[in-house]
Coordinates of C-alpha atoms and ligand atoms in Angstrom, one line a residue:
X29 CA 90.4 73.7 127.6
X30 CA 89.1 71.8 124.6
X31 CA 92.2 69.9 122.4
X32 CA 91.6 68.1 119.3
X33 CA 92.8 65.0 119.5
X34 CA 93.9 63.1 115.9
X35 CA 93.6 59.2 117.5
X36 CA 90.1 59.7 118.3
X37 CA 89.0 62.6 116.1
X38 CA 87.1 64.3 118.5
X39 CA 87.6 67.6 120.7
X40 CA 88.3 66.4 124.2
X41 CA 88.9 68.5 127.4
X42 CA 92.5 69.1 128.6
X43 CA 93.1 67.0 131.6
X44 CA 96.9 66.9 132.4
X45 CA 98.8 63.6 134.4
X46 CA 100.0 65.5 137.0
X47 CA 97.9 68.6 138.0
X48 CA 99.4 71.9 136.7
X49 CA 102.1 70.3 134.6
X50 CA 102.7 69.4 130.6
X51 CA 104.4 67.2 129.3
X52 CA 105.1 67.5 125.7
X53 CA 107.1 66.4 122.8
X54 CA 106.7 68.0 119.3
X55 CA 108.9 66.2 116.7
X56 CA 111.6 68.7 115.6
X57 CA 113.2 69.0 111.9
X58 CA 116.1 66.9 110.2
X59 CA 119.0 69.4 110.2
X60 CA 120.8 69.4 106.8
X61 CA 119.0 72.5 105.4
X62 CA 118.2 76.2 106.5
X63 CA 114.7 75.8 107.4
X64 CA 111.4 76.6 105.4
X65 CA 108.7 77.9 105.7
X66 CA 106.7 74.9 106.3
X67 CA 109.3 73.5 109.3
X68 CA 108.4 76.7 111.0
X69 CA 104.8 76.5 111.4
X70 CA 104.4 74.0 113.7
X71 CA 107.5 75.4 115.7
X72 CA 105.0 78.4 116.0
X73 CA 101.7 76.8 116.7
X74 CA 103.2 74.7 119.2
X75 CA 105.0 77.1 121.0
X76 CA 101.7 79.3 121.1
X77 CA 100.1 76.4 122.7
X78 CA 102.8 76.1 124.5
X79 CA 103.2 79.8 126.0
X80 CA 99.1 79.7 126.4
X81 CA 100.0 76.6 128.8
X82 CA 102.3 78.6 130.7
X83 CA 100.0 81.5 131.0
X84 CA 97.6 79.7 132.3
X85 CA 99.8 78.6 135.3
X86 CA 101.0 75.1 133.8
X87 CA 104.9 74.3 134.0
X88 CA 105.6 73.2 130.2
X89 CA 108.4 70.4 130.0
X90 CA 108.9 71.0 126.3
X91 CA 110.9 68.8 124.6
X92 CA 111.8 68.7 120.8
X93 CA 114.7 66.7 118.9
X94 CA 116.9 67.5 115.9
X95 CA 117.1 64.4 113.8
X96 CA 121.2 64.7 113.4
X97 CA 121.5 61.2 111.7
X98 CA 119.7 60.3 108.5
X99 CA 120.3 59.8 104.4
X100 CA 120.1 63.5 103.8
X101 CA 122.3 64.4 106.0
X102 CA 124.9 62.1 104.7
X103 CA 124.3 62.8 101.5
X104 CA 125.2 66.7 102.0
X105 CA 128.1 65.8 104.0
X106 CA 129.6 63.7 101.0
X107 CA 128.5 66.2 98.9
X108 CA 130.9 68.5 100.6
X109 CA 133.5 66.8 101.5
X110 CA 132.6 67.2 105.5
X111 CA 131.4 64.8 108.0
X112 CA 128.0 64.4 109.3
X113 CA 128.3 66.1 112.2
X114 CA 129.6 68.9 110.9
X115 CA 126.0 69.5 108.7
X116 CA 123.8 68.8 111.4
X117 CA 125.7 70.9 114.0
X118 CA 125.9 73.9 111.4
X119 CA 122.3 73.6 110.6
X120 CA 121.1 72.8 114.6
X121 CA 123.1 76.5 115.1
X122 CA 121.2 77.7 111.8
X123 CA 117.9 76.4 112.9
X124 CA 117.9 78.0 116.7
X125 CA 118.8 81.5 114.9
X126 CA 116.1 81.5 113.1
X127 CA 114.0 80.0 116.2
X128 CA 115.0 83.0 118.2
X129 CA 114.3 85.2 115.1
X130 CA 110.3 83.7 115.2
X131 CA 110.6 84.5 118.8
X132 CA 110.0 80.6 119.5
X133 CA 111.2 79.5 122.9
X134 CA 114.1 77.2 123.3
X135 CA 112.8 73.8 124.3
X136 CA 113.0 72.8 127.9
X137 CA 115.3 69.9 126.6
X138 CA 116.9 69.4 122.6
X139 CA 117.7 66.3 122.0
X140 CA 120.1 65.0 119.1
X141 CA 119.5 61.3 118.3
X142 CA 123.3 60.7 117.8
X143 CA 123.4 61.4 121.7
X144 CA 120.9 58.8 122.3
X145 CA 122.0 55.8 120.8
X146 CA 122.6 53.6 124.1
X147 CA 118.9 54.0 124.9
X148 CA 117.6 53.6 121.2
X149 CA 119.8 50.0 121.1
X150 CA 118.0 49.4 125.1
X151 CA 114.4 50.1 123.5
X152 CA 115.2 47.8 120.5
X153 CA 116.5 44.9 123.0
X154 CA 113.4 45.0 125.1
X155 CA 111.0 44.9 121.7
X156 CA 113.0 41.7 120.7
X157 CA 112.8 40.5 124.1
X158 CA 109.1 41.3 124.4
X159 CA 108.6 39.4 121.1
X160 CA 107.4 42.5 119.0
X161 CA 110.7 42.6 116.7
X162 CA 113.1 40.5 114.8
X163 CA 116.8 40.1 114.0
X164 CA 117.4 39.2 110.3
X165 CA 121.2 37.6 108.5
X166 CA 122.4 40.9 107.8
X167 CA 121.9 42.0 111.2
X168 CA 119.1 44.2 110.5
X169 CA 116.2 44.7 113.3
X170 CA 112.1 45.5 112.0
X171 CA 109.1 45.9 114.4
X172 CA 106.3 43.4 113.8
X173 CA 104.0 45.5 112.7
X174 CA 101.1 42.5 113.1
X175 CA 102.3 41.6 116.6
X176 CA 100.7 44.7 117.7
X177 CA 97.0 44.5 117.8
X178 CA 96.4 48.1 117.9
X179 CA 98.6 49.1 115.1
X180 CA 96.6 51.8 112.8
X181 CA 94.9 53.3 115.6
X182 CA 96.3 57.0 114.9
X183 CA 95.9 56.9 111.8
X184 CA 92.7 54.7 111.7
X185 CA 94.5 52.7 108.9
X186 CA 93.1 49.3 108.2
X187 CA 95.8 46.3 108.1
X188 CA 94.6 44.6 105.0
X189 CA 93.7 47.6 103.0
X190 CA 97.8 48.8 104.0
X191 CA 99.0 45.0 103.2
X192 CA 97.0 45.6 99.8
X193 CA 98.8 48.8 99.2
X194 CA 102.5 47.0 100.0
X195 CA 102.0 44.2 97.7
X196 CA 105.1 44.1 95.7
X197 CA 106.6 47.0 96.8
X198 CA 110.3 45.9 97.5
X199 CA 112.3 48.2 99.5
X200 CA 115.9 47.9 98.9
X201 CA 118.1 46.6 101.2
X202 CA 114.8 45.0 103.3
X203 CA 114.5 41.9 101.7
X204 CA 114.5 39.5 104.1
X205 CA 111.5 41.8 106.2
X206 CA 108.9 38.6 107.3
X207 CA 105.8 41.4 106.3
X208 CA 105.8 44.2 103.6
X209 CA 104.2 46.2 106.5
X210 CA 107.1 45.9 109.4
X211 CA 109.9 48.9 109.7
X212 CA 112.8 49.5 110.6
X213 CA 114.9 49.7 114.0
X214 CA 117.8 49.3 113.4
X215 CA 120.2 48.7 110.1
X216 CA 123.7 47.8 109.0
X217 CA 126.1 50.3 108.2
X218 CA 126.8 51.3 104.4
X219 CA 130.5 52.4 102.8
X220 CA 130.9 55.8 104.2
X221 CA 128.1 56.5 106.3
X222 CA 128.5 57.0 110.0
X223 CA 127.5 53.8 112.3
X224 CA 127.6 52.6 116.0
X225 CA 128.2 49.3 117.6
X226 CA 125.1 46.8 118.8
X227 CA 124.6 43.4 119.2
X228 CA 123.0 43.0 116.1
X229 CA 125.6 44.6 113.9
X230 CA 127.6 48.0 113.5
X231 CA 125.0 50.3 112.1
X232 CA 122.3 53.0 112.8
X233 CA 119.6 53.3 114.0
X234 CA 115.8 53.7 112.1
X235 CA 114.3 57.1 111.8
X236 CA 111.1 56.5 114.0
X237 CA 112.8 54.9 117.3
X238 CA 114.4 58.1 118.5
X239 CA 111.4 59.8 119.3
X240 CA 109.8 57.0 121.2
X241 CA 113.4 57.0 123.3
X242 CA 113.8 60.7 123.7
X243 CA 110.2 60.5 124.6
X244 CA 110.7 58.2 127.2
X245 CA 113.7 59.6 128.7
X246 CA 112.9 63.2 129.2
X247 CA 108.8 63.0 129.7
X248 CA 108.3 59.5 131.1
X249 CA 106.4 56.3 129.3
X250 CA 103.3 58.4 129.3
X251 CA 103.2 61.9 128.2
X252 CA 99.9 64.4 127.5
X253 CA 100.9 65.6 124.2
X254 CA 102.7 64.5 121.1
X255 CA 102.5 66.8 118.4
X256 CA 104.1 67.4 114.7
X257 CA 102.5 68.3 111.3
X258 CA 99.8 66.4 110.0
X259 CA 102.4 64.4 107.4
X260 CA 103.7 62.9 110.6
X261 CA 100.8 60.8 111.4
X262 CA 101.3 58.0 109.3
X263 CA 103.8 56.2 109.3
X264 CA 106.4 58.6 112.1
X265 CA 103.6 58.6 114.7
X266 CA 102.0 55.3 113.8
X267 CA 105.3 53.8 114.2
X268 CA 106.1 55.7 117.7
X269 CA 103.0 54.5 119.4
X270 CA 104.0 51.0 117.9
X271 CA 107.3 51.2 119.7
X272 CA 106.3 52.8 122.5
X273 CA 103.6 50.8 124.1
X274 CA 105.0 47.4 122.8
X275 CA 108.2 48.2 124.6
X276 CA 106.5 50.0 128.3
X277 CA 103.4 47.9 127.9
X278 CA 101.7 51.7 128.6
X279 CA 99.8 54.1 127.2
X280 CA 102.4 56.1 124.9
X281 CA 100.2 59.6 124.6
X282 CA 97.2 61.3 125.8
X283 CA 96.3 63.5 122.7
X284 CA 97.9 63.9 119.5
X285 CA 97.8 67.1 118.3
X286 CA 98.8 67.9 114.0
X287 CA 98.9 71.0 112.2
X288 CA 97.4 70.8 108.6
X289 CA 99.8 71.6 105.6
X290 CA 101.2 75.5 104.5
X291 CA 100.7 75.7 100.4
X292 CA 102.4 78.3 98.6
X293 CA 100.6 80.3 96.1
X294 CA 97.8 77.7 96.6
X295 CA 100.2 74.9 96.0
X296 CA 101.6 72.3 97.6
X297 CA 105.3 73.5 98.7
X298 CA 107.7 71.2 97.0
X299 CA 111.2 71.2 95.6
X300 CA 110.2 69.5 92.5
X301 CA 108.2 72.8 92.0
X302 CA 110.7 75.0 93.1
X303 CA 108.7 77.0 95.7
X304 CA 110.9 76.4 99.1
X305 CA 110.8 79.4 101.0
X306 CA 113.3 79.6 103.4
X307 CA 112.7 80.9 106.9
X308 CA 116.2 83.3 106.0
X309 CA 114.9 84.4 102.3
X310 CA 111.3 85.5 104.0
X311 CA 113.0 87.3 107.4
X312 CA 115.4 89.2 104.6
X313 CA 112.5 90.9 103.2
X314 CA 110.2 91.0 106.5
X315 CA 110.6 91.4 110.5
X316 CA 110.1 87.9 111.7
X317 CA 107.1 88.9 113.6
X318 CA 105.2 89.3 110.5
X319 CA 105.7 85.7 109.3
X320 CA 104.9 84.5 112.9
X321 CA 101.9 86.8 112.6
X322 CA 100.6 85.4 109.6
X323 CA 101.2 81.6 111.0
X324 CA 99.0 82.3 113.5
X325 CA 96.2 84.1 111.5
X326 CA 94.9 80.5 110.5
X327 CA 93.6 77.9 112.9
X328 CA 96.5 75.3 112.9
X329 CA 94.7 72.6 111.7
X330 CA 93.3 74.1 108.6
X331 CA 95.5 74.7 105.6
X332 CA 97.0 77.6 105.6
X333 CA 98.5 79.9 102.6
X334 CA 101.5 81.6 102.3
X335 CA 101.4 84.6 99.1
X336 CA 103.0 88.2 98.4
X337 CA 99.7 89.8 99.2
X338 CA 99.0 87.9 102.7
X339 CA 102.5 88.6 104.1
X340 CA 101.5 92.7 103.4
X341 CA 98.4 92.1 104.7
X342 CA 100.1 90.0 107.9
X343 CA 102.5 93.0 107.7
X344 CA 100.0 95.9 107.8
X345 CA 98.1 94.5 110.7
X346 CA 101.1 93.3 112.8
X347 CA 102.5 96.9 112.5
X348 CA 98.6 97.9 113.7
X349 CA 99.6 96.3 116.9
X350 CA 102.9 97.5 117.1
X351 CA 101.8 101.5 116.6
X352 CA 98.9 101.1 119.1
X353 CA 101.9 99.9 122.0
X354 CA 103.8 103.0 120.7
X355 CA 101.7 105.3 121.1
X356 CA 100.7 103.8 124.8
X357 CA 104.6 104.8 125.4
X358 CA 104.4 107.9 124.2
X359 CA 101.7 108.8 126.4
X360 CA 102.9 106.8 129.3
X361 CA 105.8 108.9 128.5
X362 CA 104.3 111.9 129.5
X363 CA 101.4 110.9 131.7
X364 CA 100.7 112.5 135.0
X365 CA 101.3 110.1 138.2
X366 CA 97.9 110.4 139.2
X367 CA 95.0 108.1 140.9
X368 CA 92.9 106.5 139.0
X369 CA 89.1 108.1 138.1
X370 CA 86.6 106.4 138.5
X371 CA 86.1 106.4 134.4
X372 CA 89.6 104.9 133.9
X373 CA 88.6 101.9 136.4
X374 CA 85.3 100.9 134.3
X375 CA 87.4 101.6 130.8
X376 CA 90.1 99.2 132.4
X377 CA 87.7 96.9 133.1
X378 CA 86.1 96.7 129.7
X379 CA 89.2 96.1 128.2
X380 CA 89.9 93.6 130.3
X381 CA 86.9 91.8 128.2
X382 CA 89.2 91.1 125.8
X383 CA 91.3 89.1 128.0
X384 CA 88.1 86.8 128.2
X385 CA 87.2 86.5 124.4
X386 CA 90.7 86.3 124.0
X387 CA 90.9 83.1 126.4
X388 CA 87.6 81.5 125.2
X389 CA 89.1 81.3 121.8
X390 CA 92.4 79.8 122.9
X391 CA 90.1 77.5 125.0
X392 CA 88.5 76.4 122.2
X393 CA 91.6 74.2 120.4
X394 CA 93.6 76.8 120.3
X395 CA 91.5 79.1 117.8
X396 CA 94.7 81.8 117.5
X397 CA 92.9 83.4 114.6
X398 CA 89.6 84.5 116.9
X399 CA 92.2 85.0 120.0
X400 CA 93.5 87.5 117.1
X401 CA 90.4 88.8 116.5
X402 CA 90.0 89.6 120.5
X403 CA 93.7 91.4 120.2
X404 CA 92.5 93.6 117.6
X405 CA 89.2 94.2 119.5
X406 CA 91.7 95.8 122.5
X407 CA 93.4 97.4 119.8
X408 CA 90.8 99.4 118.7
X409 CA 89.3 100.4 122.6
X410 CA 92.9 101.4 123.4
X411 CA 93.1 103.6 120.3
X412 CA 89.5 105.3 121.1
X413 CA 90.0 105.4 124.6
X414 CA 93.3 107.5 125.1
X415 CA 92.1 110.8 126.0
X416 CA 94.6 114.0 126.4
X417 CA 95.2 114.0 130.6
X418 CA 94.9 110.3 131.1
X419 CA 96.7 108.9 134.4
X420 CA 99.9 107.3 133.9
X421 CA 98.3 104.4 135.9
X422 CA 95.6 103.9 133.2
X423 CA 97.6 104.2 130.1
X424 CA 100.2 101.3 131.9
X425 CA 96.9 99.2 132.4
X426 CA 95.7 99.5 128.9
X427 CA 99.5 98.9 127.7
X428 CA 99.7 95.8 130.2
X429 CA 96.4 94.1 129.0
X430 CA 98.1 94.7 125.4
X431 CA 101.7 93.1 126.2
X432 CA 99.8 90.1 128.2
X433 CA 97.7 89.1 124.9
X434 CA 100.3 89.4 122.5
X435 CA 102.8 87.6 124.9
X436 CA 100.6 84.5 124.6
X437 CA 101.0 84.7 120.8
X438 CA 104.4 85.1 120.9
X439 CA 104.0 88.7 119.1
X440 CA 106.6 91.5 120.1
X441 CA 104.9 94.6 120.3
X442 CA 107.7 96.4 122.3
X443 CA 110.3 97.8 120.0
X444 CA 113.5 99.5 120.5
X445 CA 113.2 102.8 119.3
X446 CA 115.2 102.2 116.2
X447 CA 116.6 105.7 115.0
X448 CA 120.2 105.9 114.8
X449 CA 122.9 108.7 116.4
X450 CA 122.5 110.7 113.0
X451 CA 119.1 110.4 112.3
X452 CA 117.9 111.4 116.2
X453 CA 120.2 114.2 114.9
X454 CA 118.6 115.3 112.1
X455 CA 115.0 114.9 113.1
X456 CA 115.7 116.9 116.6
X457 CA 117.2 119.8 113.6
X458 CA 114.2 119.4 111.5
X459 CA 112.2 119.5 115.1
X460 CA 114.1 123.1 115.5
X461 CA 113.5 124.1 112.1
X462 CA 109.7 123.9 111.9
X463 CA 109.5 125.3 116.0
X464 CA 111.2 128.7 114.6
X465 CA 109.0 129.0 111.4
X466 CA 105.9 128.3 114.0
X467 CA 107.3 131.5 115.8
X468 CA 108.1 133.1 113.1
X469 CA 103.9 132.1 111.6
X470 CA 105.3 130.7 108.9
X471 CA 102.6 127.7 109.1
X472 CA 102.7 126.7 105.3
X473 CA 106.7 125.9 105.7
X474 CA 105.9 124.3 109.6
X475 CA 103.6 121.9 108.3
X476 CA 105.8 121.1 105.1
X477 CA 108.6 119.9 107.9
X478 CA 106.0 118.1 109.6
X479 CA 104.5 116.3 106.3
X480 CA 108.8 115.6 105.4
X481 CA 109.3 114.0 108.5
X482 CA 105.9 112.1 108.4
X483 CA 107.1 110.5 104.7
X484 CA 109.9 109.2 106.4
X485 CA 107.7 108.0 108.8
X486 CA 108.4 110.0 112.0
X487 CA 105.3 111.0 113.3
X488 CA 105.4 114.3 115.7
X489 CA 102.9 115.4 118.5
X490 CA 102.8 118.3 120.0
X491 CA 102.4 118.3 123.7
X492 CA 102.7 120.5 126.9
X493 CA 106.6 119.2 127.6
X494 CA 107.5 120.3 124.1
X495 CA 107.3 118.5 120.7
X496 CA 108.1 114.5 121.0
X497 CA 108.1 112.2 117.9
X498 CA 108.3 108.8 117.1
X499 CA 108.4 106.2 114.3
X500 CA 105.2 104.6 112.7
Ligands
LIG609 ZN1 109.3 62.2 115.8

């Protein structure tokens, strides 16, 4: 298995610390907000890399944090009247809905950073003791950034060309910082803004040292993957790596992995432009599925683009996927129980072909836009290949290699059937109807009931048990 790896730009093959296990940390959203659009791509490309893991026999330890603490937050909490933990647990509860609408698996572990304070303060005492970080008057704490000689090497940013960049940019509040360049780890409290004790001073901590604790705490000092959108490599990630192996004197992460940016209408998704989407706006007018579908029809790292026309498009061939499984139903449905012939063993093992195109493009960094490709491949075979009198045996293989790929992706195929009491009731009438003008020869009017139901997309078949139907 081939992973890109951002530190040293190269495709690298996928050996894990401990054989058949992951361990891996993707950096999860700062709840004060639904969602967009953008916050739930890499919650989708990661947890397709991380269900391909788990296909392949790997036990995932997944872990992903909500930033609960942090000036937006507080700012919406004074904003309405509320305190801060009342946002972030609203929009934690928010965010997991709409998780479980994208059909993205719960973490293995979620931490909150307010729940982790006592190891954040432990991590900043052992940088000060270790000589990479610095107490100032006010009590605040900043990382070194100089006392770490490999400081850049994520980003491959250059020291002096980042000093050159800082000159005179005065941060306020960080006055008394001994280098433009060093962070934040910890700060004093402001009027009305939530704080902890330390022994520096009652404050909070800085945005970057939770995930190096949380990191630490659930995965260990050195973990396989860290991964986040692309805007996280400099400084979020730079920073982690910073804290991380100054503090355990290790090796923080084995390969970074970053998913490029989602534009909207071929631009850059920002509030100044007014083009947030909302995960809850787009699942009003879609299923889910289709937005997960069309998250996964680019490869992660290259842009991708979110438009009216590509979410049909996402739409029409998601529901390509979901008709083929139906009809596999309906024919399982009524399938003899049978052996297997001989032809149904060969066709079963062609389609099992797909299985392998399908796993050389996950192989291959995670390509989920050829692994597509190889789902749509089985697609087609299974449509082709369901002849009248097929085995029941044969029709659940074909329906099994179908449910396996689209598992991986994270794609539900399977739907309820989604007619209601009265509707079963009046198709089943309209079912009667067009049976007695059949008897009666009055094809023109049978085939007018057939075409009605057919615009309200209830397909029909006729078959040896009687007529069966269901929806498109
Ligand atoms: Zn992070």
């Amino acid at each position: 298995m081939q992973i890109f790896n951002t530190e040293t730009r190269r495709l690298e093959e996928f050996v894990p610390i401990t054989p058949g296990e992951v361990r891996m940390y993707v950096c999860g959203p700062t709840v004060y907000n639904l969602i967009h659009i953008g916050n739930a791509r890499p919650m989708i490309v990661f947890d397709t890399v991380r269900r391909y893991f788990e296909y392949k026999g790997y036990k995932v330890n997944y872990v992903s944090n909500f930033t609960d603490v942090d000036d937006k937050i507080i700012k919406k909490a004074n904003e309405e009247g509320v305190s801060c933990s009342e946002i972030s647990e609203r929009y934690i509860r928010e965010c997991k809905k709409d998780m479980a609408d994208l059909n993205v698996k719960p973490a293995t572990t979620h931490p909150q950073a307010t729940k982790e304070i006592p190891g954040m303060i432990e991590m900043i005492q052992e940088l000060i003791d270790r000589g990479f970080a610095y107490v100032v008057d006010d009590g605040t704490v900043y990382f070194s950034v100089k006392k770490d000689p490999d400081y850049g090497k994520l980003s491959h940013k250059n020291l002096d060309d980042l000093q050159f960049n800082m000159r005179g940019i005065a941060v306020s509040g960080e006055d008394q910082k001994r280098d433009p360049l060093d962070f934040v780890l910890w700060k004093p409290k402001k009027e009305g803004e939530p704080y902890w004790d330390s022994p520096w001073c009652k404050g909070r901590p800085g945005w970057h040292i939770e995930c190096s604790v949380m990191s630490r705490k659930y995965l260990g000092d050195t973990i396989d993957i860290h991964a986040g959108g692309e805007d996280l490599v400099f400084p979020h990630h730079e920073n982690e790596i910073a804290q991380s192996e100054c503090a355990n004197g290790k090796p923080f992460v084995h390969y970074w992995m970053h998913n490029a940016f989602l534009n909207i209408d071929n631009h850059k998704m920002s509030k100044s432009l007014g083009n947030f989407k909302t995960v809850r706006e787009i699942d009003a007018k879609y299923d889910p599925q289709v937005l997960r579908f069309l998250m996964l029809s680019a490869h992660y790292r290259s842009p991708l683009n979110f438009s009216a026309d590509l979410m049909e498009s996402a739409k029409a061939s998601y529901e390509r996927m979901v008709t083929c499984a139906q009809n596999l139903d309906f024919r399982i449905g009524n399938a003899e129980a049978k052996e297997l012939s001989a032809d149904e063993k060969e066709l079963l093992q062609k389609a099992d072909g797909s299985r392998a195109a399908f796993e050389k493009a996950m192989d291959d960094d995670f390509n989920t836009a050829d692994a597509l490709a190889a789902v749509f491949d089985l697609v087609r075979f299974i449509n082709s290949n369901m002849p009248e009198g097929s085995s029941r045996a044969y029709l659940e293989g074909l329906k099994k290699e179908l449910v396996t790929l689209t598992d991986v992706l994270g794609l539900i195929v399977e739907r309820a059937p989604q007619a209601d009491e009265d509707e079963t009731a009046w198709i089943q009438e309209k079912i009667d109807e067009r049976q007695a003008a059949r008897k009666s020869r009055d094809f023109a009017k049978a085939d007018s009931i057939r075409d009605e139901l057919k615009d309200k997309g209830i397909i029909l078949e006729d078959t040896k048990e009687g007529v069966k139907w269901h929806k498109a």
